Short mmCIF file of C-alpha atoms in Angstrom, two decimals:
data_model
loop_
_atom_site.label_atom_id
_atom_site.label_comp_id
_atom_site.label_asym_id
_atom_site.label_seq_id
_atom_site.Cartn_x
_atom_site.Cartn_y
_atom_site.Cartn_z
CA MET A 9 20.07 -75.77 -4.39
CA PHE A 10 20.21 -72.96 -6.96
CA SER A 11 17.75 -74.91 -9.08
CA LEU A 12 15.34 -75.05 -6.14
CA ILE A 13 15.69 -71.30 -5.58
CA ARG A 14 15.01 -70.62 -9.26
CA GLN A 15 11.90 -72.80 -9.11
CA LYS A 16 10.65 -70.88 -6.07
CA TYR A 17 11.24 -67.52 -7.78
CA PHE A 18 9.58 -68.80 -10.92
CA ALA A 19 6.56 -69.96 -8.91
CA LEU A 20 6.36 -66.54 -7.21
CA VAL A 21 6.53 -64.71 -10.55
CA VAL A 22 3.85 -66.93 -12.07
CA SER A 23 1.63 -66.46 -9.01
CA PHE A 24 2.10 -62.70 -9.20
CA ILE A 25 1.21 -62.65 -12.91
CA VAL A 26 -1.87 -64.78 -12.29
CA VAL A 27 -3.06 -62.50 -9.47
CA ILE A 28 -2.50 -59.37 -11.57
CA THR A 29 -4.28 -60.95 -14.55
CA PHE A 30 -7.32 -61.85 -12.46
CA TRP A 31 -7.32 -58.36 -10.91
CA VAL A 32 -7.21 -56.71 -14.34
CA LEU A 33 -10.00 -58.96 -15.66
CA TYR A 34 -12.09 -58.16 -12.60
CA GLN A 35 -11.57 -54.42 -13.08
CA ILE A 36 -12.49 -54.69 -16.76
CA SER A 37 -15.64 -56.71 -16.08
CA THR A 38 -16.71 -54.34 -13.29
CA TYR A 39 -15.81 -50.91 -14.64
CA SER A 40 -15.40 -51.19 -18.42
CA ALA A 41 -18.91 -49.79 -18.94
CA TYR A 42 -17.60 -46.48 -17.61
CA GLY A 43 -15.38 -46.28 -20.69
CA LEU A 44 -18.53 -46.08 -22.83
CA LEU A 45 -19.99 -43.57 -20.38
CA GLY A 46 -16.85 -41.46 -20.77
CA ILE A 47 -17.14 -41.56 -24.56
CA LEU A 48 -20.81 -40.53 -24.49
CA GLY A 49 -20.26 -37.82 -21.89
CA ALA A 50 -17.36 -36.23 -23.76
CA LEU A 51 -19.10 -36.62 -27.10
CA PHE A 52 -22.17 -34.71 -25.99
CA ALA A 53 -20.16 -32.24 -23.90
CA ASN A 54 -17.74 -31.22 -26.64
CA ALA A 55 -20.39 -31.24 -29.38
CA THR A 56 -22.84 -29.06 -27.47
CA GLY A 57 -20.84 -27.07 -24.92
CA ALA A 58 -22.63 -28.70 -22.00
CA GLY A 59 -20.28 -30.19 -19.42
CA GLY A 60 -19.92 -33.96 -19.35
CA GLY A 61 -21.58 -33.91 -15.95
CA ILE A 62 -24.90 -33.67 -17.81
CA ILE A 63 -24.42 -37.41 -18.41
CA PHE A 64 -22.06 -38.38 -15.59
CA ILE A 65 -23.98 -37.01 -12.59
CA PRO A 66 -27.32 -38.80 -13.26
CA ALA A 67 -25.47 -42.03 -14.12
CA PHE A 68 -23.32 -41.92 -10.98
CA GLN A 69 -26.30 -41.09 -8.79
CA GLN A 70 -28.26 -44.08 -10.09
CA LEU A 71 -25.26 -46.34 -9.48
CA GLY A 72 -25.18 -45.36 -5.82
CA ILE A 73 -22.00 -43.28 -5.91
CA THR A 74 -22.11 -40.54 -3.27
CA ALA A 75 -22.75 -36.93 -4.24
CA GLU A 76 -19.18 -35.93 -3.35
CA GLN A 77 -17.69 -38.78 -5.39
CA SER A 78 -20.03 -38.05 -8.30
CA VAL A 79 -18.93 -34.43 -8.57
CA ALA A 80 -15.24 -35.21 -8.01
CA THR A 81 -15.18 -38.06 -10.53
CA SER A 82 -17.10 -35.98 -13.06
CA PHE A 83 -14.47 -33.24 -12.65
CA ALA A 84 -11.68 -35.78 -13.18
CA ILE A 85 -13.20 -37.36 -16.31
CA GLN A 86 -13.89 -33.94 -17.79
CA CYS A 87 -10.20 -33.05 -17.32
CA PHE A 88 -9.56 -35.68 -19.99
CA GLY A 89 -12.55 -35.07 -22.25
CA MET A 90 -12.82 -31.28 -22.17
CA THR A 91 -9.07 -30.85 -22.59
CA THR A 92 -9.12 -33.08 -25.66
CA GLY A 93 -12.16 -31.22 -26.97
CA SER A 94 -10.44 -27.88 -26.40
CA VAL A 95 -7.43 -28.94 -28.45
CA MET A 96 -9.74 -30.07 -31.26
CA TRP A 97 -11.75 -26.83 -31.23
CA LEU A 98 -8.66 -24.61 -31.05
CA THR A 99 -7.17 -26.47 -34.00
CA HIS A 100 -10.42 -25.97 -35.89
CA ALA A 101 -10.40 -22.25 -35.04
CA LYS A 102 -6.89 -21.81 -36.47
CA LYS A 103 -7.95 -23.39 -39.74
CA CYS A 104 -11.31 -21.61 -39.93
CA ARG A 105 -11.33 -18.50 -42.13
CA ILE A 106 -14.64 -17.13 -40.85
CA GLU A 107 -14.09 -13.72 -39.27
CA ASN A 108 -15.81 -14.17 -35.91
CA TRP A 109 -13.78 -17.28 -35.04
CA SER A 110 -11.02 -14.85 -34.12
CA LEU A 111 -13.16 -14.01 -31.06
CA LEU A 112 -12.52 -17.43 -29.49
CA PRO A 113 -9.33 -16.46 -27.59
CA THR A 114 -10.78 -13.13 -26.43
CA LEU A 115 -14.06 -14.62 -25.22
CA SER A 116 -12.19 -17.42 -23.46
CA PHE A 117 -9.80 -15.03 -21.69
CA ILE A 118 -12.72 -12.90 -20.50
CA CYS A 119 -14.55 -15.86 -18.99
CA ILE A 120 -11.84 -18.20 -17.65
CA PRO A 121 -10.45 -16.11 -14.72
CA PHE A 122 -13.89 -15.38 -13.31
CA SER A 123 -15.10 -18.95 -13.64
CA ILE A 124 -12.04 -20.11 -11.70
CA LEU A 125 -12.66 -17.37 -9.13
CA GLY A 126 -16.23 -18.65 -8.70
CA ILE A 127 -15.02 -22.23 -8.16
CA TRP A 128 -12.36 -21.17 -5.66
CA SER A 129 -14.88 -18.99 -3.84
CA VAL A 130 -16.98 -22.08 -3.11
CA TYR A 131 -14.00 -24.13 -1.95
CA GLY A 132 -12.32 -21.31 -0.04
CA LEU A 133 -15.45 -20.01 1.69
CA GLY A 134 -17.01 -23.44 2.17
CA LEU A 135 -20.23 -22.51 0.36
CA SER A 136 -22.51 -25.55 0.47
CA THR A 137 -25.10 -26.37 -2.19
CA PRO A 138 -28.54 -24.80 -1.55
CA GLY A 139 -30.18 -28.22 -1.98
CA SER A 140 -29.48 -31.85 -2.79
CA LEU A 141 -27.25 -32.57 -5.77
CA SER A 142 -30.01 -34.37 -7.67
CA TYR A 143 -32.60 -31.62 -7.36
CA LEU A 144 -30.17 -28.78 -8.00
CA PHE A 145 -28.84 -30.55 -11.08
CA ALA A 146 -32.36 -31.24 -12.39
CA TYR A 147 -33.65 -27.69 -11.98
CA PHE A 148 -30.50 -26.20 -13.48
CA SER A 149 -30.72 -28.46 -16.53
CA ILE A 150 -34.40 -27.69 -17.09
CA PHE A 151 -33.76 -23.95 -16.81
CA ILE A 152 -30.92 -24.01 -19.35
CA GLY A 153 -32.87 -26.32 -21.69
CA LEU A 154 -35.90 -24.05 -21.68
CA GLY A 155 -33.74 -21.01 -22.30
CA LEU A 156 -32.17 -22.59 -25.36
CA LEU A 157 -35.52 -23.82 -26.69
CA TYR A 158 -36.75 -20.25 -26.35
CA THR A 159 -33.88 -18.94 -28.49
CA GLY A 160 -34.70 -21.62 -31.08
CA ILE A 161 -38.32 -20.51 -31.23
CA LYS A 162 -37.21 -16.92 -31.66
CA LYS A 163 -35.05 -17.97 -34.61
CA ILE A 164 -37.99 -19.74 -36.26
CA GLN A 165 -40.06 -16.58 -35.85
CA SER A 166 -37.32 -14.40 -37.33
CA ASP A 167 -36.94 -16.78 -40.29
CA LYS A 168 -40.68 -16.55 -40.99
CA SER A 169 -40.43 -12.78 -40.85
CA ASN A 170 -37.38 -12.84 -43.16
CA LEU A 171 -35.37 -11.09 -40.46
CA MET A 172 -32.03 -12.91 -40.54
CA PRO A 173 -29.91 -11.65 -37.62
CA LYS A 174 -26.25 -10.95 -38.37
CA GLU A 175 -23.75 -12.96 -36.38
CA ILE A 176 -21.79 -10.77 -33.98
CA THR A 177 -18.16 -10.15 -34.88
CA VAL A 178 -17.28 -7.56 -32.20
CA ILE A 179 -17.61 -8.02 -28.43
CA SER A 180 -19.49 -5.11 -26.89
CA VAL A 181 -18.83 -3.68 -23.42
CA LYS A 182 -22.26 -4.93 -22.39
CA ASP A 183 -21.33 -8.47 -23.38
CA LYS A 184 -17.99 -8.27 -21.58
CA VAL A 185 -19.67 -7.22 -18.32
CA ALA A 186 -22.34 -9.89 -18.68
CA LEU A 187 -19.77 -12.60 -19.43
CA VAL A 188 -17.73 -11.66 -16.36
CA LEU A 189 -20.77 -11.88 -14.07
CA LEU A 190 -22.14 -15.05 -15.67
CA SER A 191 -18.74 -16.74 -15.57
CA TYR A 192 -18.42 -16.08 -11.85
CA VAL A 193 -21.91 -17.38 -11.10
CA GLY A 194 -21.32 -20.29 -13.47
CA GLY A 195 -18.09 -21.13 -11.66
CA ILE A 196 -19.99 -21.34 -8.36
CA ILE A 197 -22.58 -23.67 -9.90
CA THR A 198 -19.82 -25.76 -11.49
CA ALA A 199 -18.16 -26.22 -8.10
CA TRP A 200 -21.45 -27.64 -6.82
CA LEU A 201 -22.54 -29.71 -9.83
CA SER A 202 -19.41 -30.17 -12.01
CA VAL A 203 -21.45 -28.49 -14.78
CA GLY A 204 -22.81 -24.99 -15.17
CA VAL A 205 -20.42 -22.42 -16.52
CA GLY A 206 -20.16 -23.94 -20.00
CA GLU A 207 -23.92 -24.18 -20.42
CA ILE A 208 -24.55 -20.65 -19.14
CA ILE A 209 -21.92 -19.03 -21.36
CA ALA A 210 -22.95 -21.06 -24.43
CA PHE A 211 -26.59 -20.07 -23.87
CA TYR A 212 -25.73 -16.40 -23.48
CA LEU A 213 -23.53 -16.27 -26.57
CA ILE A 214 -26.12 -18.07 -28.70
CA TYR A 215 -28.88 -15.82 -27.39
CA ARG A 216 -26.83 -12.71 -28.17
CA GLY A 217 -26.29 -13.81 -31.77
CA TYR A 218 -22.77 -15.24 -31.82
CA ARG A 219 -22.05 -18.19 -34.11
CA VAL A 220 -23.37 -21.37 -32.48
CA THR A 221 -20.23 -23.42 -33.07
CA LEU A 222 -18.14 -20.53 -31.70
CA ALA A 223 -20.30 -20.46 -28.55
CA ILE A 224 -19.80 -24.21 -28.13
CA ALA A 225 -16.04 -23.90 -28.60
CA VAL A 226 -15.84 -21.14 -25.97
CA ALA A 227 -17.90 -23.28 -23.56
CA VAL A 228 -15.61 -26.28 -24.08
CA VAL A 229 -12.39 -24.31 -23.55
CA LEU A 230 -13.88 -22.57 -20.52
CA SER A 231 -15.07 -25.87 -19.02
CA ALA A 232 -11.64 -27.43 -19.52
CA PHE A 233 -9.87 -24.68 -17.58
CA SER A 234 -12.58 -24.73 -14.91
CA VAL A 235 -12.39 -28.45 -14.14
CA TRP A 236 -8.60 -28.33 -14.01
CA ALA A 237 -8.88 -25.43 -11.54
CA GLY A 238 -11.08 -27.52 -9.27
CA ILE A 239 -9.72 -31.06 -9.57
CA GLY A 240 -6.88 -30.48 -7.08
CA TYR A 241 -9.42 -29.80 -4.33
CA HIS A 242 -11.22 -33.08 -4.99
CA ILE A 243 -7.98 -35.06 -5.14
CA TYR A 244 -6.93 -33.52 -1.82
CA LEU A 245 -10.20 -34.67 -0.22
CA ASP A 246 -9.76 -38.10 -1.87
CA ASN A 247 -13.25 -38.01 -3.39
CA VAL A 248 -12.28 -39.17 -6.89
CA TYR A 249 -13.53 -42.68 -7.72
CA TRP A 250 -10.29 -43.85 -9.31
CA ASN A 251 -11.56 -47.15 -10.72
CA VAL A 252 -14.24 -45.30 -12.66
CA LEU A 253 -11.73 -42.70 -13.85
CA LEU A 254 -9.40 -45.48 -15.05
CA PHE A 255 -11.90 -46.33 -17.80
CA GLY A 256 -13.95 -43.14 -18.04
CA GLY A 257 -10.91 -40.91 -18.63
CA PRO A 258 -9.61 -42.67 -21.78
CA GLY A 259 -13.20 -42.98 -23.02
CA ALA A 260 -13.60 -39.22 -22.63
CA VAL A 261 -10.51 -38.65 -24.78
CA ILE A 262 -12.11 -40.67 -27.58
CA GLY A 263 -15.37 -38.76 -27.22
CA GLY A 264 -13.56 -35.43 -27.26
CA ILE A 265 -11.88 -36.30 -30.56
CA LEU A 266 -15.15 -37.36 -32.20
CA ALA A 267 -17.21 -34.45 -30.88
CA LYS A 268 -15.82 -31.64 -33.00
CA LYS A 269 -16.53 -33.58 -36.20
CA LEU A 270 -20.10 -34.13 -35.02
CA ALA A 271 -20.64 -30.48 -34.12
CA THR A 272 -19.24 -29.11 -37.39
CA SER A 273 -21.19 -31.56 -39.57
CA ILE A 274 -24.65 -30.84 -38.12
CA PRO A 275 -26.58 -27.77 -39.37
CA VAL A 276 -26.53 -24.90 -36.86
CA PHE A 277 -30.23 -24.87 -35.98
CA GLN A 278 -30.41 -28.66 -35.49
CA LEU A 279 -27.33 -28.54 -33.27
CA LYS A 280 -28.86 -25.80 -31.19
CA MET A 281 -32.14 -27.69 -30.75
CA PHE A 282 -30.30 -30.91 -30.00
CA PHE A 283 -28.37 -29.14 -27.24
CA ALA A 284 -31.54 -27.64 -25.77
CA SER A 285 -33.56 -30.87 -25.93
CA TRP A 286 -30.81 -32.97 -24.43
CA VAL A 287 -30.25 -30.67 -21.44
CA PHE A 288 -33.99 -30.29 -20.81
CA ILE A 289 -34.73 -34.04 -21.05
CA ALA A 290 -31.80 -34.92 -18.78
CA GLY A 291 -33.03 -32.50 -16.13
CA THR A 292 -36.65 -33.64 -16.37
CA ILE A 293 -35.73 -37.32 -16.06
CA GLU A 294 -33.53 -36.59 -13.06
CA LEU A 295 -36.36 -34.65 -11.40
CA LEU A 296 -38.93 -37.38 -12.05
CA ILE A 297 -36.66 -40.16 -10.80
CA ASN A 298 -36.04 -38.33 -7.54
#
């Protein structure tokens, strides 16, 4: 009798293991590509300052994921990738002996509260997007890309004129006011698109003459705090696509680790132009597809 009971339990355990194995294999075959997407998104996001949504949103839209799920899942994946990237950049800042890297904490603390306020304003007041997710994302990306290309052209002109601008080492009152306003507006856009505040702040800091890698680091840290401030809202509404996050999240961690090495090994001007070109091309493709 006890032998029969043991056989039944053994059969149940084996059946359970077989079912779980097939379920895991199915999940891997269906969603494993999102791991690569997470790596790419975090790699570009943490190497350029642009949020991972620059890659995630167009990809999710083409795969038929709803706009709400796209934004929520992009927020969730960025919680992994941008947090990892922030740790990498902060570690780099501690080791860096260049004077203006000491501005990283100050710039971050100026921007973070107002970005979060912008995000919570959208959720608390129920501010809906002024257009479809695809079009708003496309136009925003094109605008930021063109702005950064413009700053690159200005640098080429200054180089030809032998006018090498000094990198800023002190934050002016004008910059503080501008960063507060831009962070709030960027937070609103981020709530709609899952990207926005990082790109806007990175663009402004680069345009004003701050070190490019410093601007990227500030954008990454700011984006990390911003997505964490908004993810609870999306979890509450149950909009996160958990199966995608299961693979995209760990992939984003890998991308976040690799990104800092990429950003600090590429010459400043090339990094700046890469950032601008990538954002502009992503927006243009999204606009043409839709």
